[in-house]
PDB file of N, CA and C in Angstrom:
ATOM      1  N   MET A 226      -0.937   3.684 -37.367  1.00 37.00           N
ATOM      2  CA  MET A 226      -1.464   5.015 -37.540  1.00 37.00           C
ATOM      3  C   MET A 226      -0.577   5.810 -38.484  1.00 37.00           C
ATOM      4  N   ALA A 227      -1.152   6.831 -39.007  1.00 40.00           N
ATOM      5  CA  ALA A 227      -0.420   7.656 -39.955  1.00 40.00           C
ATOM      6  C   ALA A 227       0.718   8.392 -39.261  1.00 40.00           C
ATOM      7  N   VAL A 228       1.746   8.644 -40.032  1.00 38.00           N
ATOM      8  CA  VAL A 228       2.899   9.363 -39.503  1.00 38.00           C
ATOM      9  C   VAL A 228       2.579  10.850 -39.519  1.00 38.00           C
ATOM     10  N   GLY A 229       2.910  11.524 -38.466  1.00 40.00           N
ATOM     11  CA  GLY A 229       2.653  12.953 -38.376  1.00 40.00           C
ATOM     12  C   GLY A 229       3.568  13.558 -37.335  1.00 40.00           C
ATOM     13  N   VAL A 230       3.165  14.660 -36.822  1.00 40.00           N
ATOM     14  CA  VAL A 230       3.919  15.326 -35.776  1.00 40.00           C
ATOM     15  C   VAL A 230       3.827  14.469 -34.516  1.00 40.00           C
ATOM     16  N   PRO A 231       4.956  14.191 -33.846  1.00 43.00           N
ATOM     17  CA  PRO A 231       4.903  13.370 -32.643  1.00 43.00           C
ATOM     18  C   PRO A 231       3.915  13.960 -31.631  1.00 43.00           C
ATOM     19  N   GLY A 232       3.078  13.072 -31.079  1.00 51.00           N
ATOM     20  CA  GLY A 232       2.113  13.499 -30.079  1.00 51.00           C
ATOM     21  C   GLY A 232       0.779  13.953 -30.659  1.00 51.00           C
ATOM     22  N   GLU A 233       0.696  14.085 -31.977  1.00 52.00           N
ATOM     23  CA  GLU A 233      -0.569  14.504 -32.595  1.00 52.00           C
ATOM     24  C   GLU A 233      -1.289  13.290 -33.155  1.00 52.00           C
ATOM     25  N   GLU A 234      -2.594  13.305 -33.051  1.00 67.00           N
ATOM     26  CA  GLU A 234      -3.400  12.233 -33.602  1.00 67.00           C
ATOM     27  C   GLU A 234      -3.688  12.532 -35.070  1.00 67.00           C
ATOM     28  N   PRO A 235      -3.799  11.485 -35.899  1.00 71.00           N
ATOM     29  CA  PRO A 235      -4.167  11.705 -37.303  1.00 71.00           C
ATOM     30  C   PRO A 235      -5.523  12.395 -37.410  1.00 71.00           C
ATOM     31  N   GLY A 236      -5.735  13.132 -38.485  1.00 86.00           N
ATOM     32  CA  GLY A 236      -6.916  13.958 -38.676  1.00 86.00           C
ATOM     33  C   GLY A 236      -8.252  13.290 -38.435  1.00 86.00           C
ATOM     34  N   ALA A 237      -8.557  12.209 -39.157  1.00 87.00           N
ATOM     35  CA  ALA A 237      -9.867  11.569 -39.041  1.00 87.00           C
ATOM     36  C   ALA A 237     -10.073  11.004 -37.637  1.00 87.00           C
ATOM     37  N   PHE A 238      -9.047  10.404 -37.085  1.00 89.00           N
ATOM     38  CA  PHE A 238      -9.145   9.843 -35.744  1.00 89.00           C
ATOM     39  C   PHE A 238      -9.430  10.955 -34.737  1.00 89.00           C
ATOM     40  N   LYS A 239      -8.703  12.062 -34.844  1.00 91.00           N
ATOM     41  CA  LYS A 239      -8.890  13.178 -33.918  1.00 91.00           C
ATOM     42  C   LYS A 239     -10.294  13.762 -34.050  1.00 91.00           C
ATOM     43  N   GLU A 240     -10.774  13.904 -35.277  1.00 94.00           N
ATOM     44  CA  GLU A 240     -12.120  14.449 -35.489  1.00 94.00           C
ATOM     45  C   GLU A 240     -13.180  13.540 -34.870  1.00 94.00           C
ATOM     46  N   MET A 241     -13.023  12.241 -35.034  1.00 95.00           N
ATOM     47  CA  MET A 241     -13.980  11.298 -34.459  1.00 95.00           C
ATOM     48  C   MET A 241     -13.906  11.325 -32.931  1.00 95.00           C
ATOM     49  N   ARG A 242     -12.712  11.401 -32.403  1.00 95.00           N
ATOM     50  CA  ARG A 242     -12.527  11.460 -30.953  1.00 95.00           C
ATOM     51  C   ARG A 242     -13.132  12.745 -30.384  1.00 95.00           C
ATOM     52  N   ASP A 243     -12.922  13.847 -31.089  1.00 96.00           N
ATOM     53  CA  ASP A 243     -13.510  15.124 -30.661  1.00 96.00           C
ATOM     54  C   ASP A 243     -15.042  15.065 -30.697  1.00 96.00           C
ATOM     55  N   ALA A 244     -15.586  14.452 -31.745  1.00 97.00           N
ATOM     56  CA  ALA A 244     -17.037  14.305 -31.845  1.00 97.00           C
ATOM     57  C   ALA A 244     -17.569  13.434 -30.707  1.00 97.00           C
ATOM     58  N   LEU A 245     -16.830  12.386 -30.368  1.00 98.00           N
ATOM     59  CA  LEU A 245     -17.227  11.515 -29.271  1.00 98.00           C
ATOM     60  C   LEU A 245     -17.202  12.279 -27.947  1.00 98.00           C
ATOM     61  N   THR A 246     -16.211  13.120 -27.759  1.00 97.00           N
ATOM     62  CA  THR A 246     -16.132  13.936 -26.545  1.00 97.00           C
ATOM     63  C   THR A 246     -17.366  14.823 -26.424  1.00 97.00           C
ATOM     64  N   LEU A 247     -17.758  15.454 -27.520  1.00 98.00           N
ATOM     65  CA  LEU A 247     -18.951  16.315 -27.512  1.00 98.00           C
ATOM     66  C   LEU A 247     -20.222  15.514 -27.260  1.00 98.00           C
ATOM     67  N   MET A 248     -20.323  14.346 -27.875  1.00 98.00           N
ATOM     68  CA  MET A 248     -21.507  13.512 -27.678  1.00 98.00           C
ATOM     69  C   MET A 248     -21.609  13.038 -26.227  1.00 98.00           C
ATOM     70  N   ALA A 249     -20.479  12.688 -25.636  1.00 97.00           N
ATOM     71  CA  ALA A 249     -20.480  12.232 -24.242  1.00 97.00           C
ATOM     72  C   ALA A 249     -20.912  13.358 -23.308  1.00 97.00           C
ATOM     73  N   ALA A 250     -20.424  14.566 -23.554  1.00 97.00           N
ATOM     74  CA  ALA A 250     -20.815  15.715 -22.733  1.00 97.00           C
ATOM     75  C   ALA A 250     -22.307  16.004 -22.902  1.00 97.00           C
ATOM     76  N   ALA A 251     -22.799  15.936 -24.129  1.00 97.00           N
ATOM     77  CA  ALA A 251     -24.225  16.176 -24.377  1.00 97.00           C
ATOM     78  C   ALA A 251     -25.073  15.113 -23.682  1.00 97.00           C
ATOM     79  N   HIS A 252     -24.611  13.872 -23.722  1.00 97.00           N
ATOM     80  CA  HIS A 252     -25.354  12.800 -23.071  1.00 97.00           C
ATOM     81  C   HIS A 252     -25.478  13.056 -21.569  1.00 97.00           C
ATOM     82  N   MET A 253     -24.400  13.477 -20.959  1.00 97.00           N
ATOM     83  CA  MET A 253     -24.413  13.707 -19.513  1.00 97.00           C
ATOM     84  C   MET A 253     -25.298  14.889 -19.130  1.00 97.00           C
ATOM     85  N   SER A 254     -25.565  15.771 -20.076  1.00 97.00           N
ATOM     86  CA  SER A 254     -26.407  16.936 -19.766  1.00 97.00           C
ATOM     87  C   SER A 254     -27.904  16.634 -19.906  1.00 97.00           C
ATOM     88  N   ARG A 255     -28.236  15.498 -20.503  1.00 97.00           N
ATOM     89  CA  ARG A 255     -29.642  15.153 -20.700  1.00 97.00           C
ATOM     90  C   ARG A 255     -30.191  14.426 -19.475  1.00 97.00           C
ATOM     91  N   PRO A 256     -31.388  14.762 -19.065  1.00 97.00           N
ATOM     92  CA  PRO A 256     -32.007  14.011 -17.968  1.00 97.00           C
ATOM     93  C   PRO A 256     -32.350  12.588 -18.409  1.00 97.00           C
ATOM     94  N   PHE A 257     -32.132  11.651 -17.514  1.00 97.00           N
ATOM     95  CA  PHE A 257     -32.500  10.259 -17.780  1.00 97.00           C
ATOM     96  C   PHE A 257     -34.021  10.181 -17.916  1.00 97.00           C
ATOM     97  N   PRO A 258     -34.520   9.376 -18.848  1.00 97.00           N
ATOM     98  CA  PRO A 258     -35.972   9.263 -19.014  1.00 97.00           C
ATOM     99  C   PRO A 258     -36.631   8.753 -17.723  1.00 97.00           C
ATOM    100  N   PRO A 259     -37.495   9.548 -17.122  1.00 92.00           N
ATOM    101  CA  PRO A 259     -38.076   9.168 -15.829  1.00 92.00           C
ATOM    102  C   PRO A 259     -38.810   7.827 -15.853  1.00 92.00           C
ATOM    103  N   GLY A 260     -39.498   7.526 -16.923  1.00 90.00           N
ATOM    104  CA  GLY A 260     -40.233   6.260 -17.004  1.00 90.00           C
ATOM    105  C   GLY A 260     -39.348   5.048 -17.216  1.00 90.00           C
ATOM    106  N   ALA A 261     -38.076   5.255 -17.526  1.00 94.00           N
ATOM    107  CA  ALA A 261     -37.173   4.144 -17.808  1.00 94.00           C
ATOM    108  C   ALA A 261     -36.492   3.600 -16.555  1.00 94.00           C
ATOM    109  N   ARG A 262     -36.556   4.349 -15.478  1.00 93.00           N
ATOM    110  CA  ARG A 262     -35.910   3.906 -14.234  1.00 93.00           C
ATOM    111  C   ARG A 262     -36.606   2.642 -13.724  1.00 93.00           C
ATOM    112  N   GLY A 263     -35.814   1.582 -13.533  1.00 92.00           N
ATOM    113  CA  GLY A 263     -36.359   0.316 -13.049  1.00 92.00           C
ATOM    114  C   GLY A 263     -37.070  -0.503 -14.112  1.00 92.00           C
ATOM    115  N   MET A 264     -36.950  -0.095 -15.356  1.00 93.00           N
ATOM    116  CA  MET A 264     -37.662  -0.764 -16.450  1.00 93.00           C
ATOM    117  C   MET A 264     -36.730  -1.716 -17.204  1.00 93.00           C
ATOM    118  N   ASP A 265     -37.238  -2.898 -17.505  1.00 93.00           N
ATOM    119  CA  ASP A 265     -36.525  -3.858 -18.353  1.00 93.00           C
ATOM    120  C   ASP A 265     -37.211  -3.887 -19.713  1.00 93.00           C
ATOM    121  N   VAL A 266     -36.417  -3.822 -20.756  1.00 93.00           N
ATOM    122  CA  VAL A 266     -36.925  -3.928 -22.121  1.00 93.00           C
ATOM    123  C   VAL A 266     -36.100  -5.000 -22.813  1.00 93.00           C
ATOM    124  N   ALA A 267     -36.768  -5.967 -23.375  1.00 90.00           N
ATOM    125  CA  ALA A 267     -36.103  -7.069 -24.068  1.00 90.00           C
ATOM    126  C   ALA A 267     -35.056  -7.721 -23.155  1.00 90.00           C
ATOM    127  N   GLY A 268     -35.401  -7.823 -21.869  1.00 92.00           N
ATOM    128  CA  GLY A 268     -34.497  -8.467 -20.916  1.00 92.00           C
ATOM    129  C   GLY A 268     -33.334  -7.615 -20.466  1.00 92.00           C
ATOM    130  N   GLN A 269     -33.347  -6.340 -20.799  1.00 94.00           N
ATOM    131  CA  GLN A 269     -32.245  -5.438 -20.461  1.00 94.00           C
ATOM    132  C   GLN A 269     -32.727  -4.333 -19.540  1.00 94.00           C
ATOM    133  N   ASP A 270     -32.057  -4.169 -18.408  1.00 97.00           N
ATOM    134  CA  ASP A 270     -32.343  -3.060 -17.506  1.00 97.00           C
ATOM    135  C   ASP A 270     -31.855  -1.779 -18.176  1.00 97.00           C
ATOM    136  N   LEU A 271     -32.752  -0.816 -18.348  1.00 97.00           N
ATOM    137  CA  LEU A 271     -32.403   0.400 -19.088  1.00 97.00           C
ATOM    138  C   LEU A 271     -31.383   1.276 -18.352  1.00 97.00           C
ATOM    139  N   VAL A 272     -31.405   1.278 -17.033  1.00 97.00           N
ATOM    140  CA  VAL A 272     -30.402   2.039 -16.287  1.00 97.00           C
ATOM    141  C   VAL A 272     -29.016   1.450 -16.539  1.00 97.00           C
ATOM    142  N   LEU A 273     -28.912   0.124 -16.497  1.00 97.00           N
ATOM    143  CA  LEU A 273     -27.613  -0.520 -16.726  1.00 97.00           C
ATOM    144  C   LEU A 273     -27.133  -0.333 -18.165  1.00 97.00           C
ATOM    145  N   LEU A 274     -28.060  -0.385 -19.113  1.00 97.00           N
ATOM    146  CA  LEU A 274     -27.672  -0.155 -20.505  1.00 97.00           C
ATOM    147  C   LEU A 274     -27.078   1.237 -20.659  1.00 97.00           C
ATOM    148  N   ASP A 275     -27.727   2.215 -20.072  1.00 98.00           N
ATOM    149  CA  ASP A 275     -27.228   3.593 -20.120  1.00 98.00           C
ATOM    150  C   ASP A 275     -25.846   3.683 -19.470  1.00 98.00           C
ATOM    151  N   ALA A 276     -25.728   3.150 -18.273  1.00 97.00           N
ATOM    152  CA  ALA A 276     -24.466   3.243 -17.536  1.00 97.00           C
ATOM    153  C   ALA A 276     -23.337   2.508 -18.263  1.00 97.00           C
ATOM    154  N   ASP A 277     -23.614   1.317 -18.748  1.00 97.00           N
ATOM    155  CA  ASP A 277     -22.567   0.537 -19.421  1.00 97.00           C
ATOM    156  C   ASP A 277     -22.134   1.179 -20.733  1.00 97.00           C
ATOM    157  N   ALA A 278     -23.103   1.607 -21.538  1.00 98.00           N
ATOM    158  CA  ALA A 278     -22.752   2.219 -22.830  1.00 98.00           C
ATOM    159  C   ALA A 278     -21.946   3.497 -22.621  1.00 98.00           C
ATOM    160  N   TYR A 279     -22.353   4.306 -21.646  1.00 98.00           N
ATOM    161  CA  TYR A 279     -21.596   5.529 -21.371  1.00 98.00           C
ATOM    162  C   TYR A 279     -20.207   5.202 -20.836  1.00 98.00           C
ATOM    163  N   ALA A 280     -20.111   4.256 -19.918  1.00 98.00           N
ATOM    164  CA  ALA A 280     -18.808   3.913 -19.320  1.00 98.00           C
ATOM    165  C   ALA A 280     -17.832   3.403 -20.380  1.00 98.00           C
ATOM    166  N   TYR A 281     -18.282   2.521 -21.254  1.00 97.00           N
ATOM    167  CA  TYR A 281     -17.385   2.034 -22.311  1.00 97.00           C
ATOM    168  C   TYR A 281     -16.956   3.182 -23.223  1.00 97.00           C
ATOM    169  N   SER A 282     -17.896   4.049 -23.568  1.00 97.00           N
ATOM    170  CA  SER A 282     -17.575   5.186 -24.437  1.00 97.00           C
ATOM    171  C   SER A 282     -16.563   6.110 -23.772  1.00 97.00           C
ATOM    172  N   ALA A 283     -16.768   6.394 -22.495  1.00 97.00           N
ATOM    173  CA  ALA A 283     -15.831   7.249 -21.755  1.00 97.00           C
ATOM    174  C   ALA A 283     -14.458   6.594 -21.658  1.00 97.00           C
ATOM    175  N   ASN A 284     -14.428   5.281 -21.491  1.00 97.00           N
ATOM    176  CA  ASN A 284     -13.139   4.586 -21.424  1.00 97.00           C
ATOM    177  C   ASN A 284     -12.398   4.624 -22.751  1.00 97.00           C
ATOM    178  N   VAL A 285     -13.134   4.630 -23.852  1.00 97.00           N
ATOM    179  CA  VAL A 285     -12.484   4.771 -25.166  1.00 97.00           C
ATOM    180  C   VAL A 285     -11.768   6.114 -25.232  1.00 97.00           C
ATOM    181  N   LEU A 286     -12.364   7.148 -24.657  1.00 96.00           N
ATOM    182  CA  LEU A 286     -11.733   8.468 -24.668  1.00 96.00           C
ATOM    183  C   LEU A 286     -10.472   8.507 -23.815  1.00 96.00           C
ATOM    184  N   LYS A 287     -10.404   7.667 -22.802  1.00 95.00           N
ATOM    185  CA  LYS A 287      -9.240   7.647 -21.906  1.00 95.00           C
ATOM    186  C   LYS A 287      -8.067   6.880 -22.493  1.00 95.00           C
ATOM    187  N   GLY A 288      -8.334   5.966 -23.380  1.00 90.00           N
ATOM    188  CA  GLY A 288      -7.251   5.176 -23.953  1.00 90.00           C
ATOM    189  C   GLY A 288      -7.796   3.867 -24.484  1.00 90.00           C
ATOM    190  N   PRO A 289      -6.946   3.019 -24.959  1.00 95.00           N
ATOM    191  CA  PRO A 289      -7.445   1.787 -25.576  1.00 95.00           C
ATOM    192  C   PRO A 289      -8.150   0.883 -24.556  1.00 95.00           C
ATOM    193  N   LEU A 290      -9.169   0.184 -25.054  1.00 96.00           N
ATOM    194  CA  LEU A 290      -9.849  -0.825 -24.258  1.00 96.00           C
ATOM    195  C   LEU A 290      -9.041  -2.113 -24.293  1.00 96.00           C
ATOM    196  N   SER A 291      -9.181  -2.908 -23.259  1.00 97.00           N
ATOM    197  CA  SER A 291      -8.582  -4.239 -23.291  1.00 97.00           C
ATOM    198  C   SER A 291      -9.369  -5.072 -24.311  1.00 97.00           C
ATOM    199  N   ASP A 292      -8.817  -6.192 -24.707  1.00 96.00           N
ATOM    200  CA  ASP A 292      -9.514  -7.062 -25.656  1.00 96.00           C
ATOM    201  C   ASP A 292     -10.859  -7.509 -25.080  1.00 96.00           C
ATOM    202  N   ARG A 293     -10.893  -7.805 -23.790  1.00 97.00           N
ATOM    203  CA  ARG A 293     -12.149  -8.229 -23.168  1.00 97.00           C
ATOM    204  C   ARG A 293     -13.167  -7.092 -23.151  1.00 97.00           C
ATOM    205  N   GLN A 294     -12.744  -5.888 -22.790  1.00 97.00           N
ATOM    206  CA  GLN A 294     -13.655  -4.741 -22.793  1.00 97.00           C
ATOM    207  C   GLN A 294     -14.213  -4.511 -24.193  1.00 97.00           C
ATOM    208  N   TYR A 295     -13.348  -4.606 -25.188  1.00 97.00           N
ATOM    209  CA  TYR A 295     -13.777  -4.395 -26.571  1.00 97.00           C
ATOM    210  C   TYR A 295     -14.829  -5.434 -26.972  1.00 97.00           C
ATOM    211  N   ALA A 296     -14.603  -6.694 -26.611  1.00 96.00           N
ATOM    212  CA  ALA A 296     -15.565  -7.754 -26.925  1.00 96.00           C
ATOM    213  C   ALA A 296     -16.884  -7.531 -26.177  1.00 96.00           C
ATOM    214  N   ASP A 297     -16.789  -7.151 -24.907  1.00 96.00           N
ATOM    215  CA  ASP A 297     -18.005  -6.890 -24.121  1.00 96.00           C
ATOM    216  C   ASP A 297     -18.780  -5.698 -24.681  1.00 96.00           C
ATOM    217  N   PHE A 298     -18.078  -4.658 -25.073  1.00 97.00           N
ATOM    218  CA  PHE A 298     -18.710  -3.468 -25.639  1.00 97.00           C
ATOM    219  C   PHE A 298     -19.402  -3.819 -26.954  1.00 97.00           C
ATOM    220  N   THR A 299     -18.755  -4.615 -27.765  1.00 95.00           N
ATOM    221  CA  THR A 299     -19.337  -5.044 -29.039  1.00 95.00           C
ATOM    222  C   THR A 299     -20.627  -5.834 -28.796  1.00 95.00           C
ATOM    223  N   ARG A 300     -20.606  -6.724 -27.808  1.00 95.00           N
ATOM    224  CA  ARG A 300     -21.820  -7.488 -27.478  1.00 95.00           C
ATOM    225  C   ARG A 300     -22.915  -6.563 -26.948  1.00 95.00           C
ATOM    226  N   LEU A 301     -22.533  -5.578 -26.152  1.00 95.00           N
ATOM    227  CA  LEU A 301     -23.516  -4.639 -25.609  1.00 95.00           C
ATOM    228  C   LEU A 301     -24.235  -3.899 -26.732  1.00 95.00           C
ATOM    229  N   MET A 302     -23.530  -3.580 -27.793  1.00 95.00           N
ATOM    230  CA  MET A 302     -24.148  -2.848 -28.901  1.00 95.00           C
ATOM    231  C   MET A 302     -25.302  -3.638 -29.512  1.00 95.00           C
ATOM    232  N   ALA A 303     -25.215  -4.955 -29.498  1.00 94.00           N
ATOM    233  CA  ALA A 303     -26.286  -5.783 -30.058  1.00 94.00           C
ATOM    234  C   ALA A 303     -27.574  -5.643 -29.247  1.00 94.00           C
ATOM    235  N   VAL A 304     -27.453  -5.293 -27.975  1.00 95.00           N
ATOM    236  CA  VAL A 304     -28.629  -5.115 -27.119  1.00 95.00           C
ATOM    237  C   VAL A 304     -29.516  -3.992 -27.658  1.00 95.00           C
ATOM    238  N   PHE A 305     -28.903  -2.968 -28.214  1.00 96.00           N
ATOM    239  CA  PHE A 305     -29.684  -1.845 -28.747  1.00 96.00           C
ATOM    240  C   PHE A 305     -30.639  -2.294 -29.847  1.00 96.00           C
ATOM    241  N   ASP A 306     -30.265  -3.331 -30.607  1.00 94.00           N
ATOM    242  CA  ASP A 306     -31.138  -3.823 -31.682  1.00 94.00           C
ATOM    243  C   ASP A 306     -32.471  -4.316 -31.149  1.00 94.00           C
ATOM    244  N   ALA A 307     -32.476  -4.850 -29.933  1.00 94.00           N
ATOM    245  CA  ALA A 307     -33.717  -5.320 -29.332  1.00 94.00           C
ATOM    246  C   ALA A 307     -34.427  -4.209 -28.561  1.00 94.00           C
ATOM    247  N   VAL A 308     -33.659  -3.342 -27.925  1.00 96.00           N
ATOM    248  CA  VAL A 308     -34.238  -2.323 -27.049  1.00 96.00           C
ATOM    249  C   VAL A 308     -34.868  -1.171 -27.837  1.00 96.00           C
ATOM    250  N   LEU A 309     -34.152  -0.634 -28.811  1.00 97.00           N
ATOM    251  CA  LEU A 309     -34.639   0.573 -29.497  1.00 97.00           C
ATOM    252  C   LEU A 309     -36.033   0.422 -30.094  1.00 97.00           C
ATOM    253  N   PRO A 310     -36.341  -0.651 -30.824  1.00 96.00           N
ATOM    254  CA  PRO A 310     -37.686  -0.747 -31.404  1.00 96.00           C
ATOM    255  C   PRO A 310     -38.784  -0.954 -30.357  1.00 96.00           C
ATOM    256  N   ALA A 311     -38.405  -1.384 -29.159  1.00 95.00           N
ATOM    257  CA  ALA A 311     -39.399  -1.682 -28.123  1.00 95.00           C
ATOM    258  C   ALA A 311     -39.749  -0.472 -27.247  1.00 95.00           C
ATOM    259  N   LEU A 312     -39.071   0.647 -27.441  1.00 95.00           N
ATOM    260  CA  LEU A 312     -39.323   1.833 -26.620  1.00 95.00           C
ATOM    261  C   LEU A 312     -40.499   2.624 -27.189  1.00 95.00           C
ATOM    262  N   ASP A 313     -41.530   2.772 -26.352  1.00 93.00           N
ATOM    263  CA  ASP A 313     -42.740   3.488 -26.775  1.00 93.00           C
ATOM    264  C   ASP A 313     -42.676   4.978 -26.481  1.00 93.00           C
ATOM    265  N   ASP A 314     -42.038   5.336 -25.395  1.00 94.00           N
ATOM    266  CA  ASP A 314     -41.962   6.734 -24.983  1.00 94.00           C
ATOM    267  C   ASP A 314     -41.047   7.505 -25.928  1.00 94.00           C
ATOM    268  N   PRO A 315     -41.522   8.601 -26.539  1.00 96.00           N
ATOM    269  CA  PRO A 315     -40.699   9.343 -27.504  1.00 96.00           C
ATOM    270  C   PRO A 315     -39.400   9.889 -26.893  1.00 96.00           C
ATOM    271  N   TYR A 316     -39.457  10.392 -25.673  1.00 97.00           N
ATOM    272  CA  TYR A 316     -38.230  10.917 -25.065  1.00 97.00           C
ATOM    273  C   TYR A 316     -37.231   9.792 -24.823  1.00 97.00           C
ATOM    274  N   ALA A 317     -37.701   8.671 -24.278  1.00 96.00           N
ATOM    275  CA  ALA A 317     -36.806   7.538 -24.021  1.00 96.00           C
ATOM    276  C   ALA A 317     -36.231   7.000 -25.336  1.00 96.00           C
ATOM    277  N   ALA A 318     -37.058   6.934 -26.366  1.00 96.00           N
ATOM    278  CA  ALA A 318     -36.585   6.437 -27.662  1.00 96.00           C
ATOM    279  C   ALA A 318     -35.485   7.333 -28.213  1.00 96.00           C
ATOM    280  N   GLY A 319     -35.661   8.650 -28.132  1.00 97.00           N
ATOM    281  CA  GLY A 319     -34.626   9.574 -28.599  1.00 97.00           C
ATOM    282  C   GLY A 319     -33.379   9.512 -27.746  1.00 97.00           C
ATOM    283  N   TYR A 320     -33.553   9.415 -26.444  1.00 98.00           N
ATOM    284  CA  TYR A 320     -32.432   9.330 -25.500  1.00 98.00           C
ATOM    285  C   TYR A 320     -31.567   8.110 -25.817  1.00 98.00           C
ATOM    286  N   TYR A 321     -32.214   6.958 -25.981  1.00 98.00           N
ATOM    287  CA  TYR A 321     -31.455   5.728 -26.245  1.00 98.00           C
ATOM    288  C   TYR A 321     -30.926   5.673 -27.678  1.00 98.00           C
ATOM    289  N   ALA A 322     -31.589   6.313 -28.615  1.00 98.00           N
ATOM    290  CA  ALA A 322     -31.048   6.391 -29.984  1.00 98.00           C
ATOM    291  C   ALA A 322     -29.755   7.209 -29.990  1.00 98.00           C
ATOM    292  N   ARG A 323     -29.747   8.327 -29.252  1.00 98.00           N
ATOM    293  CA  ARG A 323     -28.517   9.139 -29.162  1.00 98.00           C
ATOM    294  C   ARG A 323     -27.416   8.385 -28.407  1.00 98.00           C
ATOM    295  N   LEU A 324     -27.814   7.653 -27.364  1.00 98.00           N
ATOM    296  CA  LEU A 324     -26.834   6.835 -26.632  1.00 98.00           C
ATOM    297  C   LEU A 324     -26.232   5.786 -27.558  1.00 98.00           C
ATOM    298  N   HIS A 325     -27.068   5.157 -28.357  1.00 98.00           N
ATOM    299  CA  HIS A 325     -26.580   4.170 -29.335  1.00 98.00           C
ATOM    300  C   HIS A 325     -25.596   4.808 -30.311  1.00 98.00           C
ATOM    301  N   ASP A 326     -25.935   5.988 -30.826  1.00 98.00           N
ATOM    302  CA  ASP A 326     -25.057   6.668 -31.779  1.00 98.00           C
ATOM    303  C   ASP A 326     -23.702   6.998 -31.143  1.00 98.00           C
ATOM    304  N   MET A 327     -23.733   7.431 -29.888  1.00 98.00           N
ATOM    305  CA  MET A 327     -22.484   7.736 -29.176  1.00 98.00           C
ATOM    306  C   MET A 327     -21.652   6.466 -29.011  1.00 98.00           C
ATOM    307  N   ALA A 328     -22.286   5.394 -28.581  1.00 98.00           N
ATOM    308  CA  ALA A 328     -21.570   4.143 -28.370  1.00 98.00           C
ATOM    309  C   ALA A 328     -21.025   3.585 -29.690  1.00 98.00           C
ATOM    310  N   ALA A 329     -21.802   3.715 -30.765  1.00 98.00           N
ATOM    311  CA  ALA A 329     -21.335   3.247 -32.074  1.00 98.00           C
ATOM    312  C   ALA A 329     -20.103   4.032 -32.517  1.00 98.00           C
ATOM    313  N   LEU A 330     -20.111   5.327 -32.287  1.00 98.00           N
ATOM    314  CA  LEU A 330     -18.937   6.140 -32.622  1.00 98.00           C
ATOM    315  C   LEU A 330     -17.751   5.735 -31.759  1.00 98.00           C
ATOM    316  N   ALA A 331     -17.985   5.468 -30.493  1.00 98.00           N
ATOM    317  CA  ALA A 331     -16.898   5.027 -29.612  1.00 98.00           C
ATOM    318  C   ALA A 331     -16.278   3.735 -30.129  1.00 98.00           C
ATOM    319  N   LEU A 332     -17.104   2.811 -30.596  1.00 96.00           N
ATOM    320  CA  LEU A 332     -16.560   1.574 -31.150  1.00 96.00           C
ATOM    321  C   LEU A 332     -15.764   1.833 -32.421  1.00 96.00           C
ATOM    322  N   GLU A 333     -16.212   2.775 -33.233  1.00 95.00           N
ATOM    323  CA  GLU A 333     -15.450   3.138 -34.434  1.00 95.00           C
ATOM    324  C   GLU A 333     -14.084   3.723 -34.062  1.00 95.00           C
ATOM    325  N   VAL A 334     -14.069   4.589 -33.059  1.00 96.00           N
ATOM    326  CA  VAL A 334     -12.810   5.179 -32.598  1.00 96.00           C
ATOM    327  C   VAL A 334     -11.881   4.070 -32.114  1.00 96.00           C
ATOM    328  N   GLU A 335     -12.425   3.151 -31.338  1.00 95.00           N
ATOM    329  CA  GLU A 335     -11.596   2.051 -30.804  1.00 95.00           C
ATOM    330  C   GLU A 335     -11.103   1.154 -31.945  1.00 95.00           C
ATOM    331  N   ALA A 336     -11.957   0.896 -32.927  1.00 93.00           N
ATOM    332  CA  ALA A 336     -11.537   0.061 -34.066  1.00 93.00           C
ATOM    333  C   ALA A 336     -10.400   0.732 -34.835  1.00 93.00           C
ATOM    334  N   LEU A 337     -10.491   2.052 -35.034  1.00 91.00           N
ATOM    335  CA  LEU A 337      -9.401   2.777 -35.711  1.00 91.00           C
ATOM    336  C   LEU A 337      -8.112   2.701 -34.896  1.00 91.00           C
ATOM    337  N   ARG A 338      -8.241   2.811 -33.603  1.00 91.00           N
ATOM    338  CA  ARG A 338      -7.075   2.753 -32.732  1.00 91.00           C
ATOM    339  C   ARG A 338      -6.391   1.398 -32.838  1.00 91.00           C
ATOM    340  N   ARG A 339      -7.143   0.351 -33.080  1.00 88.00           N
ATOM    341  CA  ARG A 339      -6.616  -1.015 -33.138  1.00 88.00           C
ATOM    342  C   ARG A 339      -5.973  -1.345 -34.479  1.00 88.00           C
ATOM    343  N   LYS A 340      -6.150  -0.485 -35.468  1.00 84.00           N
ATOM    344  CA  LYS A 340      -5.553  -0.759 -36.800  1.00 84.00           C
ATOM    345  C   LYS A 340      -4.068  -0.555 -36.777  1.00 84.00           C
TER     346      LYS A 340
END
């Protein structure tokens, strides 16, 4: 990481982390899509996808992920490629698109942390 004031995060990393914090808070304020409860899309339970993507993102905010968590999170992101195009409900599609964006940013933050 870049050299700076001890205890301070470098600019771009801090901005991305701050954006992730805001996205996570916004996600928690949104109601879960009612039609998605108990629904499997492309072999993926939508409740678990939501919970896992949020949990990994929140863990990135707490500190570095283990190598296994990072690998699992990376694999989870591939699930969105199958799920997003299969969602017919406009609210659910927007909800999961925003969840994907949050999780993608979390992976970027974690990748920067690993450099």
